[in-house]
């Protein structure tokens, strides 16, 4: 292995460590607790080393969001792949999405609440974000209904899931109706 290859490998390891540490700190204490100073202390590198990887917190949030998008896509695909029939797949998708939002609150915030400097729904949208949407579209496109563009239906269904996830996480919806919300969403929006 050349010196250059070793340096590139070490740089990639440091970058993964920064992202993992930021994510861990955000999950434990919230994104306000994630500062370059605290990250540098936790990973035992200087702040200039962090800045050699990321220009600041915004880019770190973006890196966490991209990682989270890939994880969310994988969770949705895993859940829908074992479901039998269109309705079961849509219910599995909704449950997987809401479960992801609940279990990964800091990642969910990085994806959908915070400014990570990422382009959404544009030509230059990063591939992990496009793939997360594609994971939703793969399942939801088949239940959009006649005359409804599948991408548009996916956007509306996703927006509904996002609203449920956000309102549930902030305690604005009573938890005892969580399962019924999924059933109503699926039965009223999807053409099954």
CSV table of C-alpha atoms in Angstrom, one decimal:
chain,number,residue,atom,x,y,z
A,1,UNK,CA,0.0,0.0,0.0
A,2,UNK,CA,1.3,3.4,-1.0
A,3,UNK,CA,1.7,6.3,1.4
A,4,UNK,CA,-1.1,8.1,-0.5
A,5,UNK,CA,-3.5,5.1,-0.1
A,6,UNK,CA,-2.7,4.9,3.6
A,7,UNK,CA,-3.4,8.6,4.1
A,8,UNK,CA,-6.6,8.4,2.1
A,9,UNK,CA,-7.7,5.4,4.2
A,10,UNK,CA,-6.8,7.2,7.5
A,11,UNK,CA,-8.7,10.3,6.3
A,12,UNK,CA,-11.8,8.2,5.5
A,13,UNK,CA,-11.6,6.6,9.0
A,14,UNK,CA,-11.4,10.0,10.7
A,15,UNK,CA,-14.3,11.3,8.6
A,16,UNK,CA,-16.5,8.3,9.6
A,17,UNK,CA,-15.4,8.9,13.3
A,18,UNK,CA,-16.4,12.5,13.1
A,19,UNK,CA,-19.8,11.7,11.6
A,20,UNK,CA,-20.5,8.8,14.1
A,21,UNK,CA,-19.5,11.0,17.1
A,22,UNK,CA,-21.6,13.9,15.9
A,23,UNK,CA,-24.6,11.5,15.5
A,24,UNK,CA,-24.0,9.9,18.9
A,25,UNK,CA,-23.7,13.3,20.6
A,26,UNK,CA,-26.8,14.6,18.8
A,27,UNK,CA,-28.9,11.5,19.8
A,28,UNK,CA,-27.8,11.9,23.4
A,29,UNK,CA,-27.9,15.6,23.9
A,30,UNK,CA,-29.5,17.2,20.8
A,31,UNK,CA,-27.9,19.0,17.9
A,32,UNK,CA,-27.2,22.1,20.0
A,33,UNK,CA,-24.6,20.1,21.8
A,34,UNK,CA,-22.7,19.3,18.6
A,35,UNK,CA,-19.9,21.8,18.2
A,36,UNK,CA,-16.6,21.4,16.6
A,37,UNK,CA,-14.9,22.0,20.0
A,38,UNK,CA,-16.9,19.1,21.6
A,39,UNK,CA,-16.3,16.9,18.7
A,40,UNK,CA,-12.6,17.5,18.7
A,41,UNK,CA,-12.5,16.7,22.4
A,42,UNK,CA,-14.5,13.5,22.0
A,43,UNK,CA,-12.5,12.1,19.0
A,44,UNK,CA,-9.2,13.4,20.4
A,45,UNK,CA,-8.2,15.4,17.3
A,46,UNK,CA,-7.7,19.1,17.0
A,47,UNK,CA,-10.4,21.4,15.6
A,48,UNK,CA,-8.2,22.2,12.5
A,49,UNK,CA,-8.3,18.4,11.8
A,50,UNK,CA,-12.2,18.5,11.9
A,51,UNK,CA,-12.1,21.6,9.6
A,52,UNK,CA,-9.9,19.7,7.2
A,53,UNK,CA,-12.9,17.3,6.7
A,54,UNK,CA,-15.9,19.6,7.2
A,55,UNK,CA,-16.2,23.3,6.9
A,56,UNK,CA,-18.4,23.4,9.9
A,57,UNK,CA,-21.5,22.0,11.7
A,58,UNK,CA,-23.7,22.4,8.6
A,59,UNK,CA,-21.6,20.0,6.6
A,60,UNK,CA,-21.5,17.5,9.5
A,61,UNK,CA,-25.3,17.6,9.6
A,62,UNK,CA,-25.4,17.0,5.9
A,63,UNK,CA,-23.1,14.0,6.2
A,64,UNK,CA,-25.3,12.6,9.0
A,65,UNK,CA,-28.3,13.2,6.8
A,66,UNK,CA,-26.8,11.3,3.9
A,67,UNK,CA,-25.9,8.4,6.1
A,68,UNK,CA,-29.4,8.4,7.6
A,69,UNK,CA,-31.1,8.5,4.1
A,70,UNK,CA,-29.3,5.3,3.2
A,71,UNK,CA,-30.3,3.7,6.4
A,72,UNK,CA,-33.9,4.8,6.0
A,73,UNK,CA,-34.0,3.5,2.5
A,74,UNK,CA,-32.7,0.1,3.6
A,75,UNK,CA,-35.2,-0.1,6.5
A,76,UNK,CA,-38.1,0.7,4.2
A,77,UNK,CA,-37.0,-1.8,1.6
A,78,UNK,CA,-36.4,-4.5,4.2
A,79,UNK,CA,-39.9,-4.0,5.7
A,80,UNK,CA,-41.7,-3.9,2.3
A,81,UNK,CA,-39.8,-6.8,0.8
A,82,UNK,CA,-41.3,-9.3,3.3
A,83,UNK,CA,-44.9,-7.9,3.1
A,84,UNK,CA,-47.4,-9.8,1.0
A,85,UNK,CA,-49.6,-7.7,-1.2
A,86,UNK,CA,-49.9,-3.9,-1.9
A,87,UNK,CA,-51.8,-3.0,1.3
A,88,UNK,CA,-49.4,-4.9,3.5
A,89,UNK,CA,-46.4,-3.3,1.7
A,90,UNK,CA,-47.8,0.2,2.3
A,91,UNK,CA,-48.5,-0.5,5.9
A,92,UNK,CA,-45.0,-2.0,6.3
A,93,UNK,CA,-43.5,1.1,4.7
A,94,UNK,CA,-45.5,3.5,7.0
A,95,UNK,CA,-44.5,1.5,10.1
A,96,UNK,CA,-40.8,1.3,9.0
A,97,UNK,CA,-40.7,5.1,8.3
A,98,UNK,CA,-42.3,6.0,11.6
A,99,UNK,CA,-40.2,3.6,13.5
A,100,UNK,CA,-37.0,5.0,11.9
A,101,UNK,CA,-38.1,8.6,12.8
A,102,UNK,CA,-38.7,7.5,16.4
A,103,UNK,CA,-35.6,5.5,16.9
A,104,UNK,CA,-33.2,8.0,15.1
A,105,UNK,CA,-34.5,11.4,16.2
A,106,UNK,CA,-31.2,13.2,15.6
A,107,UNK,CA,-30.7,11.6,12.2
A,108,UNK,CA,-34.4,12.4,11.3
A,109,UNK,CA,-33.8,16.0,12.3
A,110,UNK,CA,-30.6,16.1,10.2
A,111,UNK,CA,-32.6,14.7,7.2
A,112,UNK,CA,-35.7,16.8,7.4
A,113,UNK,CA,-35.5,19.6,10.0
A,114,UNK,CA,-32.0,21.1,10.0
A,115,UNK,CA,-29.9,22.8,7.3
A,116,UNK,CA,-27.3,20.4,6.2
A,117,UNK,CA,-26.6,22.3,3.0
A,118,UNK,CA,-28.1,19.5,0.8
A,119,UNK,CA,-30.3,20.0,-2.2
A,120,UNK,CA,-33.7,18.3,-2.1
A,121,UNK,CA,-35.9,17.6,-5.1
A,122,UNK,CA,-33.5,19.2,-7.5
A,123,UNK,CA,-31.1,18.1,-10.3
A,124,UNK,CA,-28.1,18.1,-7.9
A,125,UNK,CA,-29.8,16.2,-5.1
A,126,UNK,CA,-27.3,13.7,-3.6
A,127,UNK,CA,-27.9,10.1,-4.6
A,128,UNK,CA,-28.6,8.9,-1.0
A,129,UNK,CA,-31.5,11.3,-0.8
A,130,UNK,CA,-32.8,10.3,-4.3
A,131,UNK,CA,-32.6,6.7,-3.3
A,132,UNK,CA,-34.5,7.2,0.0
A,133,UNK,CA,-37.3,8.8,-2.1
A,134,UNK,CA,-37.0,5.9,-4.6
A,135,UNK,CA,-37.5,3.4,-1.8
A,136,UNK,CA,-40.8,5.1,-1.0
A,137,UNK,CA,-41.8,5.4,-4.6
A,138,UNK,CA,-41.1,1.7,-5.3
A,139,UNK,CA,-43.9,0.7,-3.0
A,140,UNK,CA,-46.2,3.7,-3.2
A,141,UNK,CA,-46.2,4.0,-7.0
A,142,UNK,CA,-48.3,0.9,-7.3
A,143,UNK,CA,-51.1,2.3,-5.2
A,144,UNK,CA,-51.3,5.9,-6.5
A,145,UNK,CA,-54.4,5.2,-8.4
A,146,UNK,CA,-55.5,6.0,-12.0
A,147,UNK,CA,-54.6,9.4,-13.2
A,148,UNK,CA,-52.4,10.2,-10.3
A,149,UNK,CA,-48.7,10.7,-11.0
A,150,UNK,CA,-46.8,8.1,-8.8
A,151,UNK,CA,-44.1,10.7,-7.7
A,152,UNK,CA,-46.8,13.2,-6.7
A,153,UNK,CA,-48.7,10.6,-4.7
A,154,UNK,CA,-45.4,9.5,-3.0
A,155,UNK,CA,-44.8,13.1,-2.0
A,156,UNK,CA,-48.2,13.5,-0.5
A,157,UNK,CA,-48.0,10.2,1.3
A,158,UNK,CA,-44.5,11.0,2.5
A,159,UNK,CA,-45.6,14.5,3.7
A,160,UNK,CA,-48.4,12.7,5.7
A,161,UNK,CA,-45.9,10.3,7.3
A,162,UNK,CA,-43.6,13.2,8.1
A,163,UNK,CA,-46.4,15.1,9.8
A,164,UNK,CA,-47.4,12.1,11.8
A,165,UNK,CA,-43.7,11.5,12.8
A,166,UNK,CA,-43.1,15.1,13.7
A,167,UNK,CA,-46.3,15.6,15.7
A,168,UNK,CA,-45.8,12.3,17.5
A,169,UNK,CA,-42.2,13.1,18.4
A,170,UNK,CA,-43.2,16.5,19.8
A,171,UNK,CA,-46.0,15.0,21.9
A,172,UNK,CA,-48.8,16.7,20.0
A,173,UNK,CA,-50.6,13.5,19.1
A,174,UNK,CA,-51.8,11.0,21.7
A,175,UNK,CA,-49.7,7.8,21.5
A,176,UNK,CA,-52.6,5.4,21.9
A,177,UNK,CA,-53.7,6.0,18.4
A,178,UNK,CA,-50.4,5.4,16.6
A,179,UNK,CA,-51.5,2.2,14.9
A,180,UNK,CA,-54.9,3.6,13.9
A,181,UNK,CA,-53.2,6.6,12.2
A,182,UNK,CA,-51.3,4.2,10.0
A,183,UNK,CA,-54.5,2.3,9.1
A,184,UNK,CA,-56.4,5.5,8.3
A,185,UNK,CA,-53.5,6.9,6.2
A,186,UNK,CA,-53.2,3.7,4.2
A,187,UNK,CA,-56.9,3.1,3.8
A,188,UNK,CA,-57.8,6.7,2.8
A,189,UNK,CA,-54.9,7.6,0.6
A,190,UNK,CA,-53.8,4.5,-1.1
A,191,UNK,CA,-55.8,2.9,-3.9
A,192,UNK,CA,-55.8,-0.8,-2.9
